[in-house]
Short mmCIF file of C-alpha atoms and ligand atoms in Angstrom, two decimals:
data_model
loop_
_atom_site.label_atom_id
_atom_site.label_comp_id
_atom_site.label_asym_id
_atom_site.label_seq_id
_atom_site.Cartn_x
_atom_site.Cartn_y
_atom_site.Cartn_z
CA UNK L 7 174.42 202.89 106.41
CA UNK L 8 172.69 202.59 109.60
CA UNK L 9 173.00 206.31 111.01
CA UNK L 10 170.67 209.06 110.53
CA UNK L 11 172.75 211.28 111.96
CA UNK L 12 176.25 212.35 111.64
CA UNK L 13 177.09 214.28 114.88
CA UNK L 14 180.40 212.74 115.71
CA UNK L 15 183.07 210.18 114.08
CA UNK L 16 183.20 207.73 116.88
CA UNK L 17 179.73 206.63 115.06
CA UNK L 18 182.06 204.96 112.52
CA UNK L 19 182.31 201.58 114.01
CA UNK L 20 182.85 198.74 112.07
CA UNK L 21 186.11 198.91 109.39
CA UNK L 22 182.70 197.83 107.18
CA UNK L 23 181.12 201.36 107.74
CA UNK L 24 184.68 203.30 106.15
CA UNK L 25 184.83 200.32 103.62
CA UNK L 26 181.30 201.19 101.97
CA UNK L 27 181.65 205.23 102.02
CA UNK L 28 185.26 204.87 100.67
CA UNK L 29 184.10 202.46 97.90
CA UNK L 30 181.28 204.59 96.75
CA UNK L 31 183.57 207.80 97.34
CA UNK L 32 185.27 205.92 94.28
CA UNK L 33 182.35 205.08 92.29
CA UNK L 34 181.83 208.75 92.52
CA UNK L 35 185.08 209.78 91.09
CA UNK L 36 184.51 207.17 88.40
CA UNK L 37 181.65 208.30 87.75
CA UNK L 38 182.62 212.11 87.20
CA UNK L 39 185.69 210.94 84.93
CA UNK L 40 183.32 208.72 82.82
CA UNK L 41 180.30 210.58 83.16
CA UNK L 42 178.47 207.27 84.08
CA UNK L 43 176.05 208.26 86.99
CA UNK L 44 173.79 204.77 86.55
CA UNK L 45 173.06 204.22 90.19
CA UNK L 46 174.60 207.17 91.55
CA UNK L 47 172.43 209.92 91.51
CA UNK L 48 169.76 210.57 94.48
CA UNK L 49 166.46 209.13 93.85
CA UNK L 50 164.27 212.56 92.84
CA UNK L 51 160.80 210.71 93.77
CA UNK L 52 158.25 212.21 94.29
CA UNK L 53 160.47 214.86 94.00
CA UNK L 54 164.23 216.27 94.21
CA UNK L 55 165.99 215.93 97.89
CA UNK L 56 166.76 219.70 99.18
CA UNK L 57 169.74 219.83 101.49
CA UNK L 58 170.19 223.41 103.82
CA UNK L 59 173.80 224.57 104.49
CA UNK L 60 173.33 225.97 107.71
CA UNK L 61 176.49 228.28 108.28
CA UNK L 62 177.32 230.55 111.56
CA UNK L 63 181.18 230.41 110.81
CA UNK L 64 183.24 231.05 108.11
CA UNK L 65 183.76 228.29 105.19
CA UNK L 66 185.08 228.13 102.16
CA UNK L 67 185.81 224.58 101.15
CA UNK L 68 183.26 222.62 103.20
CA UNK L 69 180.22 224.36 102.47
CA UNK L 70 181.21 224.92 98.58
CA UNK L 71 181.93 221.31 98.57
CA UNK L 72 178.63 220.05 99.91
CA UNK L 73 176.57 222.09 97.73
CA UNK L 74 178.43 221.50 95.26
CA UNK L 75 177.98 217.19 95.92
CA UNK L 76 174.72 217.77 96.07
CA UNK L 77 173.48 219.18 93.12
CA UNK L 78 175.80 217.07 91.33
CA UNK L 79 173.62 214.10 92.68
CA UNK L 80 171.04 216.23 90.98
CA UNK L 81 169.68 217.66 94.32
CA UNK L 82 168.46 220.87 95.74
CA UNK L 83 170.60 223.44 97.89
CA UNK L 84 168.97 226.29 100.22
CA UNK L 85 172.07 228.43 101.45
CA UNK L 86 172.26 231.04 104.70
CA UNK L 87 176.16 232.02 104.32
CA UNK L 88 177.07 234.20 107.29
CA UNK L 89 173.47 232.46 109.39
CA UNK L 90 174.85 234.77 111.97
CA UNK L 91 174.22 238.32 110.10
CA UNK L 92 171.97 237.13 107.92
CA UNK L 93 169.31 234.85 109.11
CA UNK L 94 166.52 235.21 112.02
CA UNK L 95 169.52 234.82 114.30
CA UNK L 96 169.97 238.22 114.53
CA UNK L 97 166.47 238.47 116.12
CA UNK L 98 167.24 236.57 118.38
CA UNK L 99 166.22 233.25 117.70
CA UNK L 100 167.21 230.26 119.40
CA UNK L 101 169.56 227.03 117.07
CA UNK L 102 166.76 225.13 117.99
CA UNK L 103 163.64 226.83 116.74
CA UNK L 104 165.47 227.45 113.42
CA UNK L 105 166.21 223.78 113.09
CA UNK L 106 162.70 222.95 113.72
CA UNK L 107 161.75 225.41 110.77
CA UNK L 108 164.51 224.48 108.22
CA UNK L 109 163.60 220.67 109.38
CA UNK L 110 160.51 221.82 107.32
CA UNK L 111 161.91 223.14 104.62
CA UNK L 112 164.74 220.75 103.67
CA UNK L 113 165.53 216.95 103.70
CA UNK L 114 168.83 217.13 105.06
CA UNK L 115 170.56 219.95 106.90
CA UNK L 116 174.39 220.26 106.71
CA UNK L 117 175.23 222.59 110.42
CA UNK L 118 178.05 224.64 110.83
CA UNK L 119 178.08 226.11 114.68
CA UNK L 120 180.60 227.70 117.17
CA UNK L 121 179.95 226.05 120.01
CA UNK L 122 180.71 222.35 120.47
CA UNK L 123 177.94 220.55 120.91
CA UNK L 124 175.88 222.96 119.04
CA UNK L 125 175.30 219.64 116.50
CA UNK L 126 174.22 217.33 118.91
CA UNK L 127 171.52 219.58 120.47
CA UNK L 128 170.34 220.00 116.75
CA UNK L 129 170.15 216.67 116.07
CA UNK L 130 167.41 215.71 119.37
CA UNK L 131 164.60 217.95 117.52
CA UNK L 132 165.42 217.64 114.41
CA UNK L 133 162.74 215.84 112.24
CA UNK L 134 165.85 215.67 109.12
CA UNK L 135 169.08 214.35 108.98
CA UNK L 136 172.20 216.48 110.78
CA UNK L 137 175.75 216.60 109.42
CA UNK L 138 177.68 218.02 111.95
CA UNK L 139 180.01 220.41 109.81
CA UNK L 140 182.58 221.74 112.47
CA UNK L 141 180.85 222.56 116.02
CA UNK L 142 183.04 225.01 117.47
CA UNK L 143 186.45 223.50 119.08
CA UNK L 144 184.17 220.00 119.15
CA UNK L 145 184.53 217.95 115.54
CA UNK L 146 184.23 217.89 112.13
CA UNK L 147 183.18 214.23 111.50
CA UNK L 148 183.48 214.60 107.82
CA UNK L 149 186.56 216.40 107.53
CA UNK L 150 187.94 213.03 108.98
CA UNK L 151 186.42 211.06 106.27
CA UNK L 152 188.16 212.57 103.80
CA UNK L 153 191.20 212.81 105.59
CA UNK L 154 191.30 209.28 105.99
CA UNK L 155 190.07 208.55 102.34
CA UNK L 156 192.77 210.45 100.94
CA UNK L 157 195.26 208.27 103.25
CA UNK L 158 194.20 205.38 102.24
CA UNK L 159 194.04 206.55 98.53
CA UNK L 160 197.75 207.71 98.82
CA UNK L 161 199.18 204.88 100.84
CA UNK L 162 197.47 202.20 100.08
CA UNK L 163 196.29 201.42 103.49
CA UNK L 164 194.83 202.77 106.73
CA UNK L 165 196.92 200.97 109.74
CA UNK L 166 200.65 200.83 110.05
CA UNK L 167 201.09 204.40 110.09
CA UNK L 168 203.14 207.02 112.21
CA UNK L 169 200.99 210.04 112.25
CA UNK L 170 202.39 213.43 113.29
CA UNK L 171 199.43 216.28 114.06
CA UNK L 172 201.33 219.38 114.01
CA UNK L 173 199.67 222.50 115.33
CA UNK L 174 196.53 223.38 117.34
CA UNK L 175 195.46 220.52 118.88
CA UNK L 176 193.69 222.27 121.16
CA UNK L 177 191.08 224.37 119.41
CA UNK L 178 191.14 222.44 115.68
CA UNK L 179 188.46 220.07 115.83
CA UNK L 180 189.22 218.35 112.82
CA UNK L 181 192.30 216.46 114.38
CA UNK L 182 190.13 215.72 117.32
CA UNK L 183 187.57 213.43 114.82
CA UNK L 184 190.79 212.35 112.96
CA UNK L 185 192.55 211.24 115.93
CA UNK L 186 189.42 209.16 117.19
CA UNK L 187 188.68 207.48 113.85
CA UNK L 188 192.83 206.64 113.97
CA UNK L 189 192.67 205.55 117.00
CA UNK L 190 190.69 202.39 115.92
CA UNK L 191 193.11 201.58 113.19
CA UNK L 192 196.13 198.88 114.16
CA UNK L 193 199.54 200.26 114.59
CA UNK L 194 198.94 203.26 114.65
CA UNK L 195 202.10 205.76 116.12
CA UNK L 196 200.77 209.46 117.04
CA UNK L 197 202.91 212.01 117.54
CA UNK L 198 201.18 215.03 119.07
CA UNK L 199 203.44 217.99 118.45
CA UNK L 200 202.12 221.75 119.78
CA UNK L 201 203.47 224.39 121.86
CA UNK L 202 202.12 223.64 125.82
CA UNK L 203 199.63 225.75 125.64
CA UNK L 204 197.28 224.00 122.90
CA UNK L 205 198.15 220.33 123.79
CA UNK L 206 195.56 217.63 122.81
CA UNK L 207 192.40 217.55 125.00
CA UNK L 208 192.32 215.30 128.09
CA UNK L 209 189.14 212.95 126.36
CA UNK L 210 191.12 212.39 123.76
CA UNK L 211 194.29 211.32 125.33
CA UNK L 212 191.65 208.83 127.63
CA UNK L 213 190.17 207.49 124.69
CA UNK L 214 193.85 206.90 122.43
CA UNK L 215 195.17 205.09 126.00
CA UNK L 216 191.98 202.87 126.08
CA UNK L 217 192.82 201.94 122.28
CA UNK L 218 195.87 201.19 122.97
CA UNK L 219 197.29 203.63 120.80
CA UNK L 220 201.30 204.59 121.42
CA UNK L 221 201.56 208.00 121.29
CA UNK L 222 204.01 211.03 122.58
CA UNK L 223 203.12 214.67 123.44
CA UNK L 224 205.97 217.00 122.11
CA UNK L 225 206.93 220.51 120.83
CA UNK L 226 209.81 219.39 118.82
CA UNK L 227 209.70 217.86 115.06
CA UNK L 228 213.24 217.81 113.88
CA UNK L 229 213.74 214.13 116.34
CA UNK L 230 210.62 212.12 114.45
CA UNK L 231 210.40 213.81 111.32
CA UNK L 232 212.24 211.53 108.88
CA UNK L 233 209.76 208.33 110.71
CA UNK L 234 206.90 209.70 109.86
CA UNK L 235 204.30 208.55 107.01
CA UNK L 236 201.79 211.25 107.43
CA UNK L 237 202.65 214.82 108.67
CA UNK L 238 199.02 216.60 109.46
CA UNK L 239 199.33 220.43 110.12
CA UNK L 240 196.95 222.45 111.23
CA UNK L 241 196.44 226.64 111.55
CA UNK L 242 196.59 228.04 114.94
CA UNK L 243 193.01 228.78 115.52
CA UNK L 244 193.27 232.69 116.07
CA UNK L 245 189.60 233.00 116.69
CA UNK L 246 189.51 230.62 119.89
CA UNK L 247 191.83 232.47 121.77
CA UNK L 248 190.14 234.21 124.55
CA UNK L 249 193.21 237.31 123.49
CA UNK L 250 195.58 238.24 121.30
CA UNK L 251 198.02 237.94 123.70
CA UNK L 252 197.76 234.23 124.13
CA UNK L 253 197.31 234.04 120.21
CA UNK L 254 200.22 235.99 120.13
CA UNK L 255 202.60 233.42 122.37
CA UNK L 256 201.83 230.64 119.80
CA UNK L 257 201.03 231.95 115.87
CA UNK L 258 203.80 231.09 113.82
CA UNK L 259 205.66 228.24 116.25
CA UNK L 260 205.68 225.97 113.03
CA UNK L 261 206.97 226.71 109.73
CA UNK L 262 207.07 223.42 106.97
CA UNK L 263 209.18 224.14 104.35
CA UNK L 264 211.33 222.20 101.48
CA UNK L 265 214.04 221.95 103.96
CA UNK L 266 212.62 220.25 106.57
CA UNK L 267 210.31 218.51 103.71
CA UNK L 268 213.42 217.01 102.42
CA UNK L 269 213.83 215.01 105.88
CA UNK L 270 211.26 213.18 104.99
CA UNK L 271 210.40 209.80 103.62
CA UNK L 272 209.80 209.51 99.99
CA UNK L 273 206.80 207.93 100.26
CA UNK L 274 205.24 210.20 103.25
CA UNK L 275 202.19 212.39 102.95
CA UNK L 276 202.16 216.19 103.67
CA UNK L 277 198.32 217.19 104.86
CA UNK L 278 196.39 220.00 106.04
CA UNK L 279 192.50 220.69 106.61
CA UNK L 280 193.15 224.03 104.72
CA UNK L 281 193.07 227.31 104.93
CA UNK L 282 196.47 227.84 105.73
CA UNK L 283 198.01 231.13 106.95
CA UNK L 284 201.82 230.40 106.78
CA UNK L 285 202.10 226.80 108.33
CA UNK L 286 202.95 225.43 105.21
CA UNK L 287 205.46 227.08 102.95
CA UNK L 288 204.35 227.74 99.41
CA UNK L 289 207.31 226.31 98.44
CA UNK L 290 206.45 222.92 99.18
CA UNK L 291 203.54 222.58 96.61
CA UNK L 292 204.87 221.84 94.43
CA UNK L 293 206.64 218.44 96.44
CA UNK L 294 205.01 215.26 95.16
CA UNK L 295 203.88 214.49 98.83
CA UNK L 296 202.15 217.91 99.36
CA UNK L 297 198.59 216.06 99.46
CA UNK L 298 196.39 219.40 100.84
CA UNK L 299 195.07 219.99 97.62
CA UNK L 300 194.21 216.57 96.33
CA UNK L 301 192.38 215.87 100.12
CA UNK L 302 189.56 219.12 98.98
CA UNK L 303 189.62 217.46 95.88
CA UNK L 304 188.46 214.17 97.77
CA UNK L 305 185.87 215.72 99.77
CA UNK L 306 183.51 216.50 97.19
CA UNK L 307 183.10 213.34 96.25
CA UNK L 308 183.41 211.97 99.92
CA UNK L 309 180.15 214.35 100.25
CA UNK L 310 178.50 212.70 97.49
CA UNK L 311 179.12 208.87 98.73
CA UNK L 312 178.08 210.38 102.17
CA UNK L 313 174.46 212.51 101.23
CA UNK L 314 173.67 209.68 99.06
CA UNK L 315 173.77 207.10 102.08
CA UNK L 316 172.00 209.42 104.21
CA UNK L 317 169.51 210.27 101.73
CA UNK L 318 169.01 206.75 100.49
CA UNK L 319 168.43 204.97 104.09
CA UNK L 320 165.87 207.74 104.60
CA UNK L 321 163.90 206.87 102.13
CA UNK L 322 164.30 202.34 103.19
C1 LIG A 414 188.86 223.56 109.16
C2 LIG A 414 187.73 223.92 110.10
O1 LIG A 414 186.83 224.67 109.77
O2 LIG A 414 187.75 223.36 111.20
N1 LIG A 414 188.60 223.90 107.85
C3 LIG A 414 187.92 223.01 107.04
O3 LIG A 414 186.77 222.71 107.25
N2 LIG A 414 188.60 222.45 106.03
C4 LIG A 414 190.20 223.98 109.63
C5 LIG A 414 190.45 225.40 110.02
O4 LIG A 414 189.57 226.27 109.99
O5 LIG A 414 191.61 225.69 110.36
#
Protein backbone atom coordinates (compact mmCIF):
# COMPACT_ATOMS: atom_id res chain seq x y z
CA UNK A 1 0.00 0.00 0.00
CA UNK A 2 1.48 3.15 -1.07
CA UNK A 3 0.59 5.53 2.00
CA UNK A 4 2.60 6.14 4.98
CA UNK A 5 0.14 7.90 6.46
CA UNK A 6 -3.43 7.50 7.23
CA UNK A 7 -4.77 11.04 8.01
CA UNK A 8 -7.92 10.99 5.99
CA UNK A 9 -10.10 8.39 3.80
CA UNK A 10 -10.15 10.33 0.62
CA UNK A 11 -6.44 8.69 0.45
CA UNK A 12 -8.32 5.52 -0.59
CA UNK A 13 -8.28 5.93 -4.27
CA UNK A 14 -8.29 3.20 -6.43
CA UNK A 15 -11.32 0.33 -5.77
CA UNK A 16 -7.63 -1.69 -5.81
CA UNK A 17 -6.55 0.05 -2.48
CA UNK A 18 -10.18 -1.32 -0.50
CA UNK A 19 -9.75 -4.60 -2.59
CA UNK A 20 -6.23 -5.50 -0.93
CA UNK A 21 -7.08 -4.33 2.86
CA UNK A 22 -10.50 -6.14 2.58
CA UNK A 23 -8.82 -9.33 1.24
CA UNK A 24 -6.20 -9.48 3.87
CA UNK A 25 -8.91 -8.26 6.52
CA UNK A 26 -10.10 -11.91 5.50
CA UNK A 27 -6.95 -13.71 5.57
CA UNK A 28 -6.91 -12.36 9.04
CA UNK A 29 -10.13 -13.80 10.14
CA UNK A 30 -9.02 -17.04 8.52
CA UNK A 31 -6.28 -17.00 10.06
CA UNK A 32 -7.67 -16.53 13.75
CA UNK A 33 -10.37 -19.38 13.03
CA UNK A 34 -7.57 -21.76 11.78
CA UNK A 35 -4.84 -20.55 13.74
CA UNK A 36 -2.70 -20.42 10.49
CA UNK A 37 -0.67 -17.09 10.78
CA UNK A 38 2.03 -18.25 7.81
CA UNK A 39 2.52 -14.86 6.26
CA UNK A 40 0.51 -12.90 8.52
CA UNK A 41 2.32 -11.89 11.33
CA UNK A 42 4.64 -8.57 11.32
CA UNK A 43 8.13 -9.21 10.45
CA UNK A 44 9.95 -8.92 14.21
CA UNK A 45 13.53 -8.16 12.50
CA UNK A 46 15.82 -6.94 14.02
CA UNK A 47 13.33 -6.71 16.41
CA UNK A 48 9.42 -6.53 17.32
CA UNK A 49 7.41 -3.34 15.74
CA UNK A 50 6.08 -1.12 18.86
CA UNK A 51 2.92 0.78 18.00
CA UNK A 52 1.83 3.97 20.65
CA UNK A 53 -1.94 4.52 21.22
CA UNK A 54 -1.91 8.04 21.62
CA UNK A 55 -5.37 8.89 23.34
CA UNK A 56 -6.74 12.56 24.43
CA UNK A 57 -10.48 11.36 24.17
CA UNK A 58 -12.38 8.74 25.38
CA UNK A 59 -12.30 5.11 23.59
CA UNK A 60 -13.34 2.02 24.23
CA UNK A 61 -13.53 -0.05 21.09
CA UNK A 62 -10.94 1.64 18.86
CA UNK A 63 -8.09 1.80 21.01
CA UNK A 64 -8.81 -1.85 22.62
CA UNK A 65 -9.08 -2.99 19.13
CA UNK A 66 -5.77 -1.70 17.84
CA UNK A 67 -3.80 -2.94 20.63
CA UNK A 68 -5.36 -5.67 20.63
CA UNK A 69 -4.44 -6.24 16.39
CA UNK A 70 -1.30 -5.55 17.21
CA UNK A 71 0.00 -7.80 19.55
CA UNK A 72 -1.89 -10.38 17.86
CA UNK A 73 0.53 -9.71 14.85
CA UNK A 74 2.96 -10.40 17.62
CA UNK A 75 3.84 -6.66 18.10
CA UNK A 76 4.54 -4.25 20.83
CA UNK A 77 1.92 -1.70 22.42
CA UNK A 78 2.98 1.52 24.58
CA UNK A 79 -0.45 2.95 25.95
CA UNK A 80 -1.23 6.77 27.44
CA UNK A 81 -5.18 6.24 28.11
CA UNK A 82 -6.60 9.59 29.21
CA UNK A 83 -2.99 11.50 27.26
CA UNK A 84 -4.86 14.46 28.55
CA UNK A 85 -4.53 13.79 32.54
CA UNK A 86 -1.98 11.63 32.28
CA UNK A 87 0.84 12.40 30.00
CA UNK A 88 3.31 15.59 29.74
CA UNK A 89 0.21 17.30 28.40
CA UNK A 90 -0.68 18.46 31.52
CA UNK A 91 2.61 20.44 31.61
CA UNK A 92 1.90 21.95 29.05
CA UNK A 93 3.38 20.47 26.19
CA UNK A 94 2.64 21.10 22.76
CA UNK A 95 0.91 17.68 20.17
CA UNK A 96 3.83 18.33 18.35
CA UNK A 97 6.81 17.99 20.64
CA UNK A 98 5.20 14.81 22.05
CA UNK A 99 4.96 13.35 18.59
CA UNK A 100 8.47 14.11 17.95
CA UNK A 101 9.35 12.13 21.27
CA UNK A 102 6.95 9.12 20.88
CA UNK A 103 8.23 9.23 17.00
CA UNK A 104 11.31 7.96 19.01
CA UNK A 105 9.99 5.62 20.94
CA UNK A 106 7.57 3.69 18.69
CA UNK A 107 7.26 2.52 15.00
CA UNK A 108 3.86 3.49 14.46
CA UNK A 109 1.65 5.85 16.41
CA UNK A 110 -2.17 5.31 16.41
CA UNK A 111 -3.59 9.41 17.42
CA UNK A 112 -6.67 10.07 18.97
CA UNK A 113 -7.20 14.16 19.21
CA UNK A 114 -10.09 16.69 19.73
CA UNK A 115 -9.48 18.98 17.37
CA UNK A 116 -9.82 18.26 13.66
CA UNK A 117 -6.89 18.48 12.08
CA UNK A 118 -4.99 17.64 15.12
CA UNK A 119 -3.80 14.33 12.78
CA UNK A 120 -2.64 16.08 9.97
CA UNK A 121 -0.39 18.52 11.90
CA UNK A 122 1.04 15.25 13.52
CA UNK A 123 1.70 13.67 10.58
CA UNK A 124 4.25 16.84 8.94
CA UNK A 125 6.91 16.06 11.89
CA UNK A 126 6.39 12.92 12.45
CA UNK A 127 9.45 10.64 11.65
CA UNK A 128 6.65 7.28 12.13
CA UNK A 129 3.63 6.38 10.61
CA UNK A 130 0.14 8.35 11.79
CA UNK A 131 -3.28 6.68 11.99
CA UNK A 132 -5.57 9.27 12.39
CA UNK A 133 -7.99 7.65 15.08
CA UNK A 134 -10.92 10.27 15.30
CA UNK A 135 -9.61 14.08 15.18
CA UNK A 136 -12.20 15.91 16.86
CA UNK A 137 -15.52 16.61 14.62
CA UNK A 138 -12.84 15.92 11.49
CA UNK A 139 -12.63 11.86 10.59
CA UNK A 140 -12.05 8.64 11.59
CA UNK A 141 -10.50 7.10 8.41
CA UNK A 142 -10.54 3.68 9.84
CA UNK A 143 -13.78 3.57 11.34
CA UNK A 144 -14.84 3.81 7.58
CA UNK A 145 -12.88 0.84 6.66
CA UNK A 146 -14.58 -1.28 8.68
CA UNK A 147 -17.76 0.14 8.08
CA UNK A 148 -17.46 -0.51 4.60
CA UNK A 149 -15.85 -4.05 5.12
CA UNK A 150 -18.64 -5.14 7.08
CA UNK A 151 -21.02 -3.86 4.09
CA UNK A 152 -19.53 -5.53 1.75
CA UNK A 153 -19.21 -8.70 3.99
CA UNK A 154 -23.04 -8.53 4.66
CA UNK A 155 -24.27 -7.59 1.23
CA UNK A 156 -22.19 -8.89 -0.93
CA UNK A 157 -21.20 -5.74 -2.58
CA UNK A 158 -20.19 -2.10 -2.13
CA UNK A 159 -22.29 0.00 -4.94
CA UNK A 160 -25.98 -0.18 -5.53
CA UNK A 161 -26.87 0.84 -2.19
CA UNK A 162 -29.40 3.37 -0.53
CA UNK A 163 -27.65 4.53 2.52
CA UNK A 164 -29.54 6.34 5.30
CA UNK A 165 -27.03 8.24 8.05
CA UNK A 166 -29.30 8.87 10.82
CA UNK A 167 -28.15 11.21 13.55
CA UNK A 168 -25.32 13.75 14.08
CA UNK A 169 -24.04 14.51 11.00
CA UNK A 170 -22.70 17.38 12.15
CA UNK A 171 -20.23 16.63 14.91
CA UNK A 172 -19.74 12.52 14.19
CA UNK A 173 -16.81 12.29 12.15
CA UNK A 174 -17.10 8.85 11.35
CA UNK A 175 -20.03 9.43 8.80
CA UNK A 176 -18.05 12.25 7.42
CA UNK A 177 -15.02 9.51 6.24
CA UNK A 178 -17.91 7.06 5.46
CA UNK A 179 -19.76 9.36 3.35
CA UNK A 180 -16.51 10.32 1.30
CA UNK A 181 -15.29 6.74 0.78
CA UNK A 182 -19.30 6.13 -0.45
CA UNK A 183 -19.26 8.71 -2.37
CA UNK A 184 -16.82 7.00 -4.86
CA UNK A 185 -18.88 3.89 -5.04
CA UNK A 186 -21.62 3.69 -8.18
CA UNK A 187 -25.20 4.10 -7.32
CA UNK A 188 -24.98 5.09 -4.44
CA UNK A 189 -28.54 6.85 -2.80
CA UNK A 190 -27.76 8.94 0.56
CA UNK A 191 -30.23 9.91 2.63
CA UNK A 192 -29.03 12.44 5.19
CA UNK A 193 -31.58 12.44 7.98
CA UNK A 194 -30.86 14.94 11.27
CA UNK A 195 -32.69 17.53 13.02
CA UNK A 196 -31.59 21.23 11.25
CA UNK A 197 -29.37 21.96 13.54
CA UNK A 198 -26.61 19.12 12.93
CA UNK A 199 -27.08 18.80 9.09
CA UNK A 200 -24.10 17.39 7.08
CA UNK A 201 -21.15 19.81 6.64
CA UNK A 202 -21.04 22.11 3.58
CA UNK A 203 -17.47 20.16 2.17
CA UNK A 204 -19.14 17.30 2.23
CA UNK A 205 -22.27 18.11 0.44
CA UNK A 206 -19.54 19.88 -2.36
CA UNK A 207 -17.66 16.87 -2.61
CA UNK A 208 -21.05 14.13 -2.84
CA UNK A 209 -22.42 16.84 -5.76
CA UNK A 210 -18.99 16.65 -7.58
CA UNK A 211 -19.40 12.67 -7.40
CA UNK A 212 -22.38 12.75 -8.61
CA UNK A 213 -23.91 11.23 -5.78
CA UNK A 214 -28.04 11.64 -5.44
CA UNK A 215 -28.71 12.47 -2.18
CA UNK A 216 -31.62 14.29 0.08
CA UNK A 217 -31.26 16.25 3.36
CA UNK A 218 -34.26 15.34 5.70
CA UNK A 219 -35.54 15.02 9.33
CA UNK A 220 -38.08 12.46 8.60
CA UNK A 221 -37.47 8.46 8.28
CA UNK A 222 -40.87 6.90 8.25
CA UNK A 223 -41.11 8.12 3.98
CA UNK A 224 -37.61 6.11 2.93
CA UNK A 225 -37.35 3.65 5.50
CA UNK A 226 -38.68 0.45 3.89
CA UNK A 227 -35.98 1.55 0.54
CA UNK A 228 -33.25 1.48 2.36
CA UNK A 229 -30.30 -1.26 2.37
CA UNK A 230 -28.19 0.21 5.05
CA UNK A 231 -29.59 2.32 7.98
CA UNK A 232 -26.29 4.01 9.78
CA UNK A 233 -27.12 5.71 13.18
CA UNK A 234 -25.12 7.63 14.99
CA UNK A 235 -25.17 9.19 18.92
CA UNK A 236 -25.77 12.80 19.21
CA UNK A 237 -22.36 13.99 20.08
CA UNK A 238 -23.16 15.62 23.60
CA UNK A 239 -19.62 16.72 24.06
CA UNK A 240 -19.50 19.08 20.85
CA UNK A 241 -22.17 21.13 21.82
CA UNK A 242 -20.96 24.48 22.80
CA UNK A 243 -24.29 24.01 25.76
CA UNK A 244 -26.56 21.91 27.09
CA UNK A 245 -29.14 23.83 25.85
CA UNK A 246 -28.46 23.20 22.22
CA UNK A 247 -27.66 19.46 23.26
CA UNK A 248 -30.78 19.61 24.87
CA UNK A 249 -33.00 20.73 21.52
CA UNK A 250 -31.67 17.57 19.73
CA UNK A 251 -30.72 14.31 22.23
CA UNK A 252 -33.18 11.78 21.77
CA UNK A 253 -34.87 13.06 18.15
CA UNK A 254 -34.34 9.34 16.97
CA UNK A 255 -35.43 6.27 18.54
CA UNK A 256 -34.90 2.68 16.24
CA UNK A 257 -36.85 0.15 17.51
CA UNK A 258 -38.49 -3.38 16.32
CA UNK A 259 -41.35 -1.41 15.09
CA UNK A 260 -39.95 0.74 12.82
CA UNK A 261 -37.21 -2.22 12.25
CA UNK A 262 -39.99 -4.24 10.92
CA UNK A 263 -40.43 -1.58 7.94
CA UNK A 264 -37.60 -2.65 6.72
CA UNK A 265 -36.21 -4.83 4.01
CA UNK A 266 -35.28 -8.29 4.87
CA UNK A 267 -32.14 -8.14 3.57
CA UNK A 268 -31.13 -4.46 4.98
CA UNK A 269 -28.35 -3.76 7.44
CA UNK A 270 -28.86 -1.98 10.83
CA UNK A 271 -25.28 -0.11 11.78
CA UNK A 272 -23.82 2.05 14.27
CA UNK A 273 -20.11 3.24 15.13
CA UNK A 274 -21.02 2.34 18.81
CA UNK A 275 -21.36 3.49 21.86
CA UNK A 276 -24.86 4.01 21.80
CA UNK A 277 -26.90 5.94 24.42
CA UNK A 278 -30.55 5.13 23.41
CA UNK A 279 -30.51 5.53 19.51
CA UNK A 280 -30.92 2.07 19.06
CA UNK A 281 -33.42 0.11 21.07
CA UNK A 282 -32.11 -2.94 22.87
CA UNK A 283 -34.78 -4.62 21.52
CA UNK A 284 -33.57 -4.79 18.17
CA UNK A 285 -30.44 -7.00 18.89
CA UNK A 286 -31.47 -9.44 18.72
CA UNK A 287 -32.97 -8.72 14.71
CA UNK A 288 -30.86 -10.66 12.23
CA UNK A 289 -29.95 -7.26 10.51
CA UNK A 290 -28.71 -5.57 13.75
CA UNK A 291 -24.97 -5.60 12.31
CA UNK A 292 -23.32 -3.07 15.27
CA UNK A 293 -21.82 -5.80 16.92
CA UNK A 294 -20.44 -7.91 14.15
CA UNK A 295 -18.86 -4.31 12.52
CA UNK A 296 -16.38 -4.12 16.21
CA UNK A 297 -15.97 -7.55 15.56
CA UNK A 298 -14.57 -6.58 11.98
CA UNK A 299 -12.37 -3.92 13.09
CA UNK A 300 -9.92 -5.88 14.83
CA UNK A 301 -9.04 -7.64 12.15
CA UNK A 302 -9.49 -4.58 9.72
CA UNK A 303 -6.59 -3.20 12.19
CA UNK A 304 -4.52 -6.11 11.61
CA UNK A 305 -4.76 -6.11 7.54
CA UNK A 306 -4.20 -2.28 8.04
CA UNK A 307 -0.81 -2.14 10.68
CA UNK A 308 0.50 -4.93 8.72
CA UNK A 309 0.47 -2.82 5.36
CA UNK A 310 1.76 0.08 7.09
CA UNK A 311 4.32 -1.74 8.87
CA UNK A 312 5.35 -3.88 5.96
CA UNK A 313 5.85 -0.90 3.24
CA UNK A 314 8.00 0.68 5.96
CA UNK A 315 10.25 -1.69 6.05
CA UNK A 316 10.34 -2.04 1.40
C1 LIG B 1 -17.08 6.92 17.44
C2 LIG B 1 -16.09 8.05 17.59
O1 LIG B 1 -15.26 8.05 18.50
O2 LIG B 1 -16.13 8.92 16.73
N1 LIG B 1 -16.76 5.80 18.17
C3 LIG B 1 -15.92 4.85 17.64
O3 LIG B 1 -14.76 5.09 17.39
N2 LIG B 1 -16.43 3.65 17.34
C4 LIG B 1 -18.50 7.33 17.57
C5 LIG B 1 -18.96 8.09 18.77
O4 LIG B 1 -18.20 8.41 19.69
O5 LIG B 1 -20.17 8.35 18.83
Amino acid sequence: MKIQHLIEIQQFKSPEMLENIFQLTDRMEEGELSGNFEGLLLSNHPRKKILASLFYEPSTRTRLSFESAMKRLNGEVLTTEHALQFSSVTKGETLVDTIRVVGSYADLIVLRHYEEGAAKQAAEISPIPIINAGDGCGQHPTQALLDMYTIKKELGRIKNLNVAFVGDLLYGRTVHSLAYLLARQEGIRMYLVSPEQIRMPRDILNYLDEHHILYEETSEIEEWISSIDILYVTRIQKERFRNVFEYQQVEKTYTINNELVSRMKEDARIMHPLPRVGEISMEVDSDPRAAYFKQAQNGLFLRMALLKLLLDAKEE
